[in-house]
Amino acid sequence: MSCIETIQAYALRSIGLGERLLPRGDYTLCEHFTLIGSGMIWNVYFAVMALLLGFFFANVLALGKAAQSAWLRKPSEWFIFLFRGSPLFIQFFFAYFLFLRLKSVSPMFDGLTAAGLGALIVLFLNTAAYSAEIFYGALRSIPKGDVEAADAYGITGFRRFRRIIWPTMLRLAWPAYTNEAIFLFHATTLVFFSAFPVHQQKGDSLYYASYFADKTFNPFVPYPILAMYFILFTLVIVWLFGMVNKRLNRHLPQAQRPRVRYRPNLLR
Amino acid sequence: MFSYCTDPSTLEGLTWLSCYLTTGKHLSFYASFVTVLVLLAITAPTALLFGFGGATAARSRIAPLRWFGKGYTAIVRGVPDIAFFLFFVIALDQAFEYLRHKVKCPDWEEPIRQGNDFIVCQAAKLPLSTAPQWVHETYGFLLAVLTFAIVFGAFAANVLYGAMNAVPHAQMETAEAYGMSHRQAFWRIMVPQMWVYALPGLSNLWMVLIKATPLLFLLGVEDIVYWARELGGTVNPRFTDYPHGDWRLYYFTFLLIFYLGFTRVSEIVLERLMKKLTHGQATTGGEAQRKAAA
């Protein structure tokens, strides 16, 4: 099979389109690249969906944690502690078994045990907790003068939040949030290595990489390919978030704009 | 365990539970918590050592060494850690076997990679196929420790690199003005002072290391995740005296609570340590302490 044919057969293998049987025997480099790249679809799907949804929830949580009323503050604090204080790996296991239990209660919950939905929920809650802590930190470091100036102009209530506090919070939090995005993207590889089963060998990039490594007993080809893909996508994230950062700080003179530093935190 | 446990089918309620929770397999489960703690106890200093090496290399005046140090931190941090875990466990194993093969069987003719197989001579196998079970387990555990140390060493290298740069430059200049050599200034001035700057980063790293311990499961070590899955699964009355349904949810709830507790305790301890270390330091933290006391 030529490389073009391989790409046609396997480029969408991870979502179940194309050739059903995985290649066997002598694996070519082309097959490595195509299948691992195909698996990236899952990683991108998880990362994009979790980040988009998590962003909104994180804002709510951060505001809750910064709230005066204990009724709002305590639940947010506990939620953030629960998800930041425990390993994501254990959270995946826990959620999967919880979903299994729910499934036996009512057929309504059937979809939850599939990785596409169940793992996404876990990643969404997890990134919401981590991002909320970042946003909360930013909320607390908003310059006092900005808020006072808003008060002096008679901007109050929701309008003050919408036009002064929230944009400043985003501006302050954005470099850290970029790292959180990278970090979450890397964490998506955990999904199929925890409890969530791989259906008909439709796995993510790490699943295929370890598949090759298991079959050929040679880790020196598939893992560097995987690393290359991840470094590539990480650069894309840095670029995208850098654009947003530029827009957030468009009022500042060029030299004063904070640069996003690539500093992915650590694993969770 | 207890004398009344001889016939579990007659037991009920708490007595049943007390017997159930002290079966041999459960004792292995409890022992696996010790495995995790041992892993942490060995990995933390090793990773710190790797980190120190990496940070020193990244600051080196010799270019190839500097590239190595910077490359090490950059690559490990740019790629998902779990990929590294999966990679290093096989790669290290093969590297060790390959080296032993070269030393022990120099007159071996055939290639080592034959198609999809990795073949070394019998004497070079690690551990030897005649070795007892515990050697196999210990070897697996040591590979896991080394893998953890390599990955977390890169993180620690980054923290220490930052801390070394944070030591005021004037201190180093003064040292050189006093006639200290580069090496002397490094060991006598920079290394003792960098720890205050490194501690926030290192304590963060410790938290992350705690949260990485369940990944031992992926490295093939029989750790707490392994046992929780094993014990929690549905057990048929034919194979056990203690049949039960799918209890994995409860076992993982327990693990969740264990990790939350562990994180919380570490947080409190590290906060105390930080307070102690900042005492009398010329940093904002130390200044705040002085003002509060006055």
Coordinates of C-alpha atoms in Angstrom, one line a residue:
Chain A
M1 CA 0.0 0.0 0.0
S2 CA 1.4 3.4 -0.9
C3 CA 1.5 6.2 1.6
I4 CA -1.4 8.0 -0.1
E5 CA -3.6 4.9 0.2
T6 CA -2.6 4.5 3.8
I7 CA -3.6 8.0 4.6
Q8 CA -6.9 7.5 2.8
A9 CA -7.6 4.3 4.7
Y10 CA -6.5 5.4 8.2
A11 CA -6.6 9.1 8.5
L12 CA -10.1 9.0 10.1
R13 CA -9.7 5.6 11.7
S14 CA -10.0 7.0 15.2
I15 CA -13.6 8.1 14.6
G16 CA -14.5 4.9 12.8
L17 CA -14.3 5.9 9.2
G18 CA -12.2 4.1 6.6
E19 CA -10.4 0.7 6.9
R20 CA -11.6 -1.3 9.9
L21 CA -8.7 -3.6 10.4
L22 CA -5.5 -2.0 11.7
P23 CA -2.4 -2.7 9.7
R24 CA -0.4 -5.8 10.6
G25 CA 3.0 -7.2 10.2
D26 CA 5.7 -4.8 9.2
Y27 CA 4.5 -1.3 10.1
T28 CA 5.7 1.5 7.9
L29 CA 6.6 4.9 9.0
C30 CA 3.7 6.2 7.0
E31 CA 1.3 4.0 9.0
H32 CA 2.8 5.3 12.2
F33 CA 2.3 8.9 11.2
T34 CA -1.2 8.4 9.9
L35 CA -2.7 6.5 12.7
I36 CA -1.1 8.5 15.5
G37 CA -2.2 11.7 13.7
S38 CA -5.7 10.2 13.4
G39 CA -5.8 9.7 17.1
M40 CA -5.0 13.4 17.6
I41 CA -8.6 14.1 16.6
W42 CA -9.7 12.8 20.0
N43 CA -7.1 14.8 21.8
V44 CA -8.2 18.0 20.0
Y45 CA -11.8 17.2 20.5
F46 CA -11.4 16.7 24.2
A47 CA -9.2 19.8 24.7
V48 CA -11.3 22.2 22.6
M49 CA -14.7 21.1 24.1
A50 CA -13.5 21.0 27.7
L51 CA -11.7 24.4 27.4
L52 CA -14.7 26.1 25.7
L53 CA -17.2 24.9 28.3
G54 CA -14.8 25.0 31.2
F55 CA -14.1 28.7 30.6
F56 CA -17.6 29.8 31.4
F57 CA -18.0 27.5 34.4
A58 CA -14.5 28.7 35.7
N59 CA -15.8 32.3 35.6
V60 CA -18.8 31.4 37.7
L61 CA -16.6 29.4 40.1
A62 CA -14.1 32.2 40.5
L63 CA -16.8 34.7 41.2
G64 CA -18.3 32.2 43.7
K65 CA -15.0 31.8 45.5
A66 CA -14.6 35.6 45.7
A67 CA -18.1 36.1 46.9
Q68 CA -18.9 37.6 50.3
S69 CA -21.7 35.1 51.1
A70 CA -20.5 31.8 52.6
W71 CA -23.4 30.1 50.7
L72 CA -21.7 30.9 47.4
R73 CA -18.1 30.7 48.6
K74 CA -18.0 27.4 50.4
P75 CA -19.4 25.2 47.6
S76 CA -17.0 26.8 45.1
E77 CA -14.0 26.4 47.5
W78 CA -14.9 22.7 48.0
F79 CA -15.4 22.1 44.3
I80 CA -12.0 23.6 43.5
F81 CA -10.3 21.7 46.3
L82 CA -11.9 18.4 45.2
F83 CA -10.7 18.7 41.7
R84 CA -7.3 20.2 42.3
G85 CA -6.5 18.1 45.3
S86 CA -6.9 14.7 43.7
P87 CA -5.3 13.1 40.7
L88 CA -7.1 13.4 37.4
F89 CA -6.3 9.7 36.9
I90 CA -8.4 8.7 40.0
Q91 CA -11.1 11.2 38.9
F92 CA -11.5 9.3 35.6
F93 CA -11.8 6.0 37.4
F94 CA -14.2 7.3 39.9
A95 CA -16.4 9.0 37.3
Y96 CA -16.4 5.9 35.1
F97 CA -17.6 3.7 37.9
L98 CA -20.1 6.3 39.0
F99 CA -21.5 6.4 35.5
L100 CA -21.7 2.6 35.3
R101 CA -23.8 2.8 38.5
L102 CA -26.0 5.5 37.1
K103 CA -26.5 3.4 33.9
S104 CA -28.0 0.6 35.8
V105 CA -30.4 3.0 37.4
S106 CA -31.8 4.5 34.3
P107 CA -31.1 4.0 30.5
M108 CA -31.1 7.8 30.3
F109 CA -27.4 7.7 31.4
D110 CA -26.3 5.2 28.8
G111 CA -24.1 7.7 26.9
L112 CA -22.0 8.6 29.9
T113 CA -19.9 5.5 30.0
A114 CA -18.6 6.3 26.5
A115 CA -15.3 8.3 26.5
G116 CA -16.7 10.9 24.1
L117 CA -19.2 12.2 26.7
G118 CA -18.1 10.8 30.1
A119 CA -14.5 11.7 29.9
L120 CA -15.4 15.1 28.5
I121 CA -17.5 15.8 31.6
V122 CA -14.5 14.9 33.9
L123 CA -12.1 17.0 31.8
F124 CA -14.6 19.9 31.8
L125 CA -15.0 19.9 35.5
N126 CA -11.3 19.5 36.1
T127 CA -10.2 22.4 33.8
A128 CA -13.0 24.5 35.3
A129 CA -11.5 24.0 38.8
Y130 CA -8.0 24.7 37.7
S131 CA -9.0 27.8 35.6
A132 CA -11.2 29.1 38.4
E133 CA -8.2 29.1 40.8
I134 CA -6.3 31.1 38.2
F135 CA -9.2 33.6 37.6
Y136 CA -9.7 33.9 41.4
G137 CA -6.1 34.8 41.8
A138 CA -6.4 37.4 39.1
L139 CA -9.6 38.8 40.6
R140 CA -7.8 39.4 43.8
S141 CA -4.9 41.2 42.1
I142 CA -7.0 43.7 40.2
P143 CA -5.4 47.1 40.9
K144 CA -7.4 49.0 43.5
G145 CA -7.2 52.2 41.5
D146 CA -9.1 50.6 38.5
V147 CA -12.1 49.8 40.7
E148 CA -11.9 53.2 42.5
A149 CA -11.8 55.0 39.1
A150 CA -14.9 53.1 38.0
D151 CA -16.7 54.1 41.2
A152 CA -15.7 57.7 40.6
Y153 CA -17.2 57.6 37.1
G154 CA -20.4 56.2 38.6
I155 CA -20.0 52.8 37.0
T156 CA -21.5 50.4 39.4
G157 CA -23.0 46.9 39.7
F158 CA -23.0 44.6 36.7
R159 CA -21.7 47.3 34.4
R160 CA -18.6 47.8 36.5
F161 CA -18.0 44.0 36.4
R162 CA -18.6 43.7 32.7
R163 CA -16.5 46.7 31.7
I164 CA -13.8 47.0 34.3
I165 CA -13.3 44.0 36.5
W166 CA -13.8 41.2 34.1
P167 CA -11.6 42.4 31.3
T168 CA -8.8 43.2 33.8
M169 CA -9.2 39.8 35.4
L170 CA -8.8 38.1 32.0
R171 CA -5.8 40.3 31.1
L172 CA -4.1 39.3 34.3
A173 CA -5.0 35.7 34.1
W174 CA -4.3 35.1 30.5
P175 CA -0.6 34.0 30.6
A176 CA -1.4 31.4 33.3
Y177 CA -4.6 30.4 31.5
T178 CA -2.5 29.7 28.4
N179 CA -0.4 27.3 30.4
E180 CA -3.5 25.7 31.8
A181 CA -4.8 25.1 28.2
I182 CA -1.5 23.4 27.2
F183 CA -1.6 21.4 30.4
L184 CA -5.2 20.2 29.8
F185 CA -4.3 19.3 26.2
H186 CA -1.6 17.0 27.5
A187 CA -3.9 15.6 30.1
T188 CA -6.3 14.4 27.4
T189 CA -4.0 11.5 26.8
L190 CA -5.0 10.0 30.1
V191 CA -8.6 9.3 29.0
F192 CA -8.1 6.0 27.3
F193 CA -5.4 4.8 29.8
S194 CA -7.8 5.1 32.8
A195 CA -11.1 3.4 33.0
F196 CA -12.8 4.5 29.8
P197 CA -12.8 1.6 27.3
V198 CA -11.6 2.0 23.7
H199 CA -14.5 1.1 21.5
Q200 CA -13.5 -0.9 18.3
Q201 CA -9.9 0.4 18.6
K202 CA -11.0 4.0 18.1
G203 CA -8.5 5.5 20.5
D204 CA -6.5 8.7 20.8
S205 CA -3.0 9.3 19.7
L206 CA -1.3 7.8 22.7
Y207 CA -3.5 4.7 22.3
Y208 CA -2.1 4.2 18.8
A209 CA 1.4 5.0 19.8
S210 CA 1.4 2.4 22.6
Y211 CA -0.3 0.0 20.2
F212 CA 2.6 0.3 17.9
A213 CA 5.1 0.1 20.7
D214 CA 3.5 -3.0 22.1
K215 CA 3.4 -4.7 18.7
T216 CA 6.9 -3.8 17.5
F217 CA 8.5 -3.7 20.9
N218 CA 10.3 -0.7 19.7
P219 CA 9.3 2.5 21.6
F220 CA 11.8 4.7 19.7
V221 CA 9.6 5.2 16.6
P222 CA 6.0 5.8 17.8
Y223 CA 6.7 7.9 20.9
P224 CA 8.9 10.5 19.1
I225 CA 6.2 10.8 16.5
L226 CA 3.7 11.4 19.2
A227 CA 6.0 13.9 20.8
M228 CA 6.3 15.8 17.5
Y229 CA 2.5 16.0 17.1
F230 CA 2.1 17.3 20.6
I231 CA 4.9 19.9 20.3
L232 CA 3.3 21.0 17.0
F233 CA -0.2 21.4 18.6
T234 CA 1.3 23.1 21.7
L235 CA 2.8 25.7 19.4
V236 CA -0.6 26.2 17.8
I237 CA -2.2 26.7 21.2
V238 CA 0.5 29.2 22.2
W239 CA -0.1 31.1 18.9
L240 CA -3.9 31.2 19.3
F241 CA -3.8 32.3 22.9
G242 CA -1.1 34.8 22.0
M243 CA -3.5 36.4 19.5
V244 CA -6.2 36.7 22.2
N245 CA -3.6 38.1 24.6
K246 CA -2.7 40.7 22.0
R247 CA -6.3 41.7 21.6
L248 CA -6.8 41.8 25.4
N249 CA -3.9 44.2 25.8
R250 CA -4.5 46.2 22.6
H251 CA -4.8 49.5 24.6
L252 CA -1.2 49.2 26.0
P253 CA 1.8 50.5 24.2
Q254 CA 3.8 47.8 22.5
A255 CA 6.6 47.5 25.0
Q256 CA 4.3 47.2 28.0
R257 CA 2.3 44.2 26.8
P258 CA 2.8 41.2 28.9
R259 CA 4.2 38.3 26.8
V260 CA 2.8 34.9 27.2
R261 CA 5.6 32.7 28.4
Y262 CA 5.4 29.1 27.5
R263 CA 5.5 27.6 31.0
P264 CA 3.1 24.6 31.1
N265 CA 2.6 23.9 34.7
L266 CA 3.0 20.3 35.6
L267 CA 0.9 17.3 35.3
R268 CA -2.2 17.0 37.4
Chain B
M1 CA -7.4 -12.8 60.5
F2 CA -9.7 -13.0 63.5
S3 CA -10.8 -16.4 65.0
Y4 CA -14.4 -15.9 64.2
C5 CA -13.7 -15.5 60.5
T6 CA -13.4 -19.2 59.8
D7 CA -16.9 -19.4 58.2
P8 CA -17.7 -16.1 56.6
S9 CA -21.1 -17.2 55.2
T10 CA -22.6 -17.1 58.7
L11 CA -21.4 -13.6 59.5
E12 CA -23.3 -10.4 59.1
G13 CA -22.9 -6.7 59.4
L14 CA -19.9 -5.3 61.1
T15 CA -18.3 -8.6 61.9
W16 CA -18.5 -9.6 58.3
L17 CA -17.0 -6.3 57.3
S18 CA -14.2 -6.7 59.8
C19 CA -13.4 -10.1 58.3
Y20 CA -13.8 -8.9 54.8
L21 CA -11.4 -6.0 55.3
T22 CA -8.7 -8.2 56.7
T23 CA -8.4 -10.8 54.0
G24 CA -5.0 -11.5 52.5
K25 CA -5.8 -9.5 49.4
H26 CA -6.9 -6.5 51.5
L27 CA -3.6 -6.7 53.4
S28 CA -1.8 -6.5 50.0
F29 CA -4.0 -3.5 49.2
Y30 CA -2.9 -1.8 52.4
A31 CA 0.7 -2.7 51.7
S32 CA 0.4 -1.0 48.3
F33 CA -0.1 2.3 50.1
V34 CA 3.3 1.7 51.5
T35 CA 4.6 1.1 48.0
V36 CA 3.3 4.6 47.0
L37 CA 4.9 6.2 50.0
V38 CA 8.2 4.4 49.3
L39 CA 8.1 5.6 45.7
L40 CA 7.6 9.2 46.9
A41 CA 10.4 8.8 49.5
I42 CA 12.9 7.5 46.9
T43 CA 11.7 9.6 43.9
A44 CA 11.7 13.0 45.5
P45 CA 15.4 13.2 46.4
T46 CA 16.4 11.4 43.2
A47 CA 14.4 13.8 41.1
L48 CA 15.9 16.7 43.0
L49 CA 19.3 15.4 42.2
F50 CA 18.4 15.0 38.5
G51 CA 17.0 18.5 38.6
F52 CA 20.1 19.9 40.2
G53 CA 22.2 18.2 37.5
G54 CA 19.9 19.5 34.8
A55 CA 19.9 23.1 36.1
T56 CA 23.6 23.1 36.5
A57 CA 24.0 21.8 33.0
A58 CA 21.6 24.4 31.6
R59 CA 23.9 27.1 33.2
S60 CA 27.1 25.5 32.1
R61 CA 29.7 27.5 30.1
I62 CA 30.3 24.5 27.9
A63 CA 27.9 24.8 25.0
P64 CA 27.0 21.1 24.4
L65 CA 26.3 20.6 28.1
R66 CA 24.1 23.7 28.1
W67 CA 22.1 22.5 25.1
F68 CA 21.7 19.1 26.8
G69 CA 20.4 20.7 30.0
K70 CA 18.0 23.1 28.1
G71 CA 16.8 20.3 25.7
Y72 CA 16.1 18.0 28.6
T73 CA 13.8 20.4 30.4
A74 CA 12.2 21.6 27.2
I75 CA 11.3 18.2 25.7
V76 CA 10.0 16.6 28.9
R77 CA 7.8 19.6 29.5
G78 CA 6.5 19.9 26.0
V79 CA 5.2 16.4 25.7
P80 CA 2.5 14.7 27.8
D81 CA 4.1 13.1 30.8
I82 CA 2.2 9.9 30.5
A83 CA 3.7 9.4 27.0
F84 CA 7.1 9.7 28.7
F85 CA 6.1 7.2 31.4
L86 CA 5.1 4.7 28.8
F87 CA 8.2 5.4 26.7
F88 CA 10.8 5.2 29.4
V89 CA 9.7 2.0 30.9
I90 CA 10.4 0.1 27.7
A91 CA 13.3 2.2 26.5
L92 CA 15.2 2.0 29.8
D93 CA 14.6 -1.7 30.0
Q94 CA 15.9 -2.2 26.5
A95 CA 18.8 0.1 27.0
F96 CA 19.9 -1.9 30.1
E97 CA 19.5 -5.2 28.3
Y98 CA 21.4 -3.9 25.3
L99 CA 24.3 -2.7 27.4
R100 CA 24.5 -6.0 29.3
H101 CA 24.3 -7.9 26.0
K102 CA 27.2 -6.0 24.6
V103 CA 29.3 -6.8 27.7
K104 CA 28.3 -10.3 28.4
C105 CA 27.9 -11.8 24.9
P106 CA 30.4 -10.1 22.7
D107 CA 30.5 -12.9 20.1
W108 CA 26.8 -12.8 19.5
E109 CA 26.2 -12.7 15.7
E110 CA 22.5 -12.1 15.1
P111 CA 21.0 -8.6 15.1
I112 CA 19.2 -7.6 18.2
R113 CA 16.1 -6.3 16.5
Q114 CA 14.6 -9.1 14.4
G115 CA 11.5 -7.8 12.8
N116 CA 9.2 -7.1 15.7
D117 CA 11.3 -8.8 18.3
F118 CA 14.0 -7.5 20.6
I119 CA 16.4 -10.4 21.2
V120 CA 19.4 -10.4 23.6
C121 CA 21.3 -13.4 24.8
Q122 CA 20.0 -15.3 27.8
A123 CA 22.7 -14.1 30.1
A124 CA 21.8 -10.4 29.4
K125 CA 18.1 -10.7 30.2
L126 CA 17.0 -8.4 33.0
P127 CA 16.0 -9.8 35.4
L128 CA 17.3 -13.3 34.7
S129 CA 14.6 -15.7 33.8
T130 CA 15.7 -17.9 36.7
A131 CA 15.3 -15.0 39.2
P132 CA 12.7 -15.3 41.9
Q133 CA 9.4 -13.3 41.7
W134 CA 10.5 -10.6 44.1
V135 CA 13.5 -9.7 41.9
H136 CA 11.1 -9.2 39.0
E137 CA 8.9 -7.0 41.1
T138 CA 11.7 -4.9 42.5
Y139 CA 13.2 -4.4 39.0
G140 CA 9.9 -3.2 37.8
F141 CA 9.6 -0.8 40.7
L142 CA 13.1 0.5 40.2
L143 CA 12.4 1.2 36.5
A144 CA 9.3 3.1 37.6
V145 CA 11.3 5.1 40.1
L146 CA 13.9 6.0 37.5
T147 CA 11.2 7.0 35.0
F148 CA 9.5 9.2 37.6
A149 CA 12.9 10.7 38.5
I150 CA 13.7 11.5 34.9
V151 CA 10.4 13.2 34.2
F152 CA 10.2 15.1 37.5
G153 CA 13.9 15.9 37.4
A154 CA 13.1 18.0 34.3
F155 CA 10.5 19.9 36.3
A156 CA 12.8 20.3 39.2
A157 CA 15.6 21.4 36.9
N158 CA 13.3 24.2 35.7
V159 CA 12.5 25.3 39.2
L160 CA 16.1 25.2 40.3
Y161 CA 17.3 27.0 37.2
G162 CA 14.9 29.9 38.0
A163 CA 16.0 29.9 41.6
M164 CA 19.6 30.1 40.7
N165 CA 18.9 33.1 38.5
A166 CA 16.9 34.7 41.3
V167 CA 19.9 34.8 43.6
P168 CA 20.9 38.5 43.5
H169 CA 23.6 39.0 41.0
A170 CA 25.5 41.3 43.3
Q171 CA 26.1 38.4 45.6
M172 CA 28.0 36.5 42.9
E173 CA 29.9 39.6 41.9
T174 CA 31.0 40.2 45.5
A175 CA 32.1 36.6 45.7
E176 CA 34.3 37.0 42.7
A177 CA 35.6 40.3 44.0
Y178 CA 36.8 38.5 47.0
G179 CA 38.8 36.2 44.7
M180 CA 36.6 33.1 44.8
S181 CA 36.7 30.9 41.7
H182 CA 33.6 30.2 39.6
R183 CA 33.2 26.9 41.3
Q184 CA 33.7 28.3 44.8
A185 CA 31.2 31.1 44.3
F186 CA 28.7 28.6 42.9
W187 CA 28.9 26.2 45.9
R188 CA 29.4 28.7 48.7
I189 CA 27.2 31.6 47.6
M190 CA 24.6 30.5 45.1
V191 CA 23.6 27.0 46.3
P192 CA 23.0 27.9 49.9
Q193 CA 20.9 30.9 49.0
M194 CA 18.8 29.5 46.2
W195 CA 16.6 27.3 48.3
V196 CA 14.3 30.1 49.6
Y197 CA 13.5 31.0 46.0
A198 CA 13.1 27.4 44.9
L199 CA 10.8 26.3 47.7
P200 CA 7.5 27.6 46.3
G201 CA 8.2 25.8 43.0
L202 CA 9.4 22.7 44.7
S203 CA 6.4 22.4 47.0
N204 CA 4.2 22.8 44.0
L205 CA 6.2 20.0 42.5
W206 CA 5.7 17.8 45.5
M207 CA 2.0 18.2 45.2
V208 CA 2.2 17.2 41.6
L209 CA 4.4 14.2 42.4
I210 CA 1.8 13.0 44.9
K211 CA -0.9 13.3 42.2
A212 CA 1.3 11.5 39.7
T213 CA 1.6 8.4 41.9
P214 CA -1.4 6.6 40.5
L215 CA 0.4 6.5 37.2
L216 CA 2.4 3.7 38.7
F217 CA -0.5 1.5 37.7
L218 CA 0.4 2.2 34.0
L219 CA 4.0 1.1 34.6
G220 CA 2.8 -2.3 35.7
V221 CA 3.4 -2.0 39.4
E222 CA 0.8 -3.5 41.7
D223 CA -0.2 -0.2 43.3
I224 CA -3.3 1.1 45.0
V225 CA -5.2 1.6 41.7
Y226 CA -4.4 -2.0 40.7
W227 CA -5.7 -3.4 44.0
A228 CA -8.8 -1.1 44.1
R229 CA -9.8 -2.4 40.6
E230 CA -9.0 -5.9 41.6
L231 CA -10.8 -5.9 44.9
G232 CA -13.8 -3.8 43.9
G233 CA -14.8 -5.9 40.9
T234 CA -17.8 -8.2 41.2
V235 CA -16.8 -11.5 42.8
N236 CA -18.6 -14.7 42.2
P237 CA -19.5 -16.8 45.3
R238 CA -17.7 -19.8 43.6
F239 CA -14.3 -18.2 43.9
T240 CA -14.4 -16.4 47.2
D241 CA -15.9 -16.6 50.7
Y242 CA -16.9 -12.9 50.5
P243 CA -19.0 -12.4 47.4
H244 CA -20.2 -8.9 46.6
G245 CA -21.3 -6.8 43.6
D246 CA -19.4 -4.1 41.8
W247 CA -17.9 -2.1 44.6
R248 CA -15.2 -0.3 42.6
L249 CA -17.0 3.0 43.1
Y250 CA -16.5 2.7 46.9
Y251 CA -12.9 1.7 46.5
F252 CA -12.2 4.6 44.3
T253 CA -14.1 7.0 46.7
F254 CA -11.6 5.8 49.3
L255 CA -8.7 6.5 47.1
L256 CA -10.1 10.0 46.3
I257 CA -10.3 10.7 50.0
F258 CA -6.9 9.4 50.6
Y259 CA -5.4 11.7 48.0
L260 CA -7.4 14.7 49.2
G261 CA -6.2 14.1 52.7
F262 CA -2.6 13.6 51.7
T263 CA -2.7 16.8 49.6
R264 CA -4.2 18.8 52.5
V265 CA -1.6 17.5 55.0
S266 CA 1.2 18.3 52.7
E267 CA -0.2 21.8 52.1
I268 CA -0.2 22.5 55.9
V269 CA 3.3 21.1 56.4
L270 CA 4.8 23.0 53.5
E271 CA 3.1 26.2 54.7
R272 CA 4.8 25.8 58.1
L273 CA 8.1 25.1 56.4
M274 CA 7.9 28.1 54.2
K275 CA 7.1 30.3 57.3
K276 CA 10.2 28.9 59.0
L277 CA 12.5 29.4 56.0
T278 CA 11.3 33.0 55.3
H279 CA 12.0 33.9 58.9
G280 CA 14.7 36.7 58.8
Q281 CA 15.0 36.7 55.0
A282 CA 15.2 39.9 53.1
T283 CA 12.1 39.1 51.1
T284 CA 8.6 40.5 51.3
G285 CA 7.5 37.4 53.2
G286 CA 10.2 37.8 55.8
E287 CA 9.5 41.5 56.0
A288 CA 5.8 40.8 56.7
Q289 CA 6.8 38.4 59.5
R290 CA 9.0 41.0 61.1
K291 CA 6.3 43.7 61.0
A292 CA 3.7 41.3 62.4
A293 CA 6.1 40.5 65.3
A294 CA 7.0 44.1 66.0

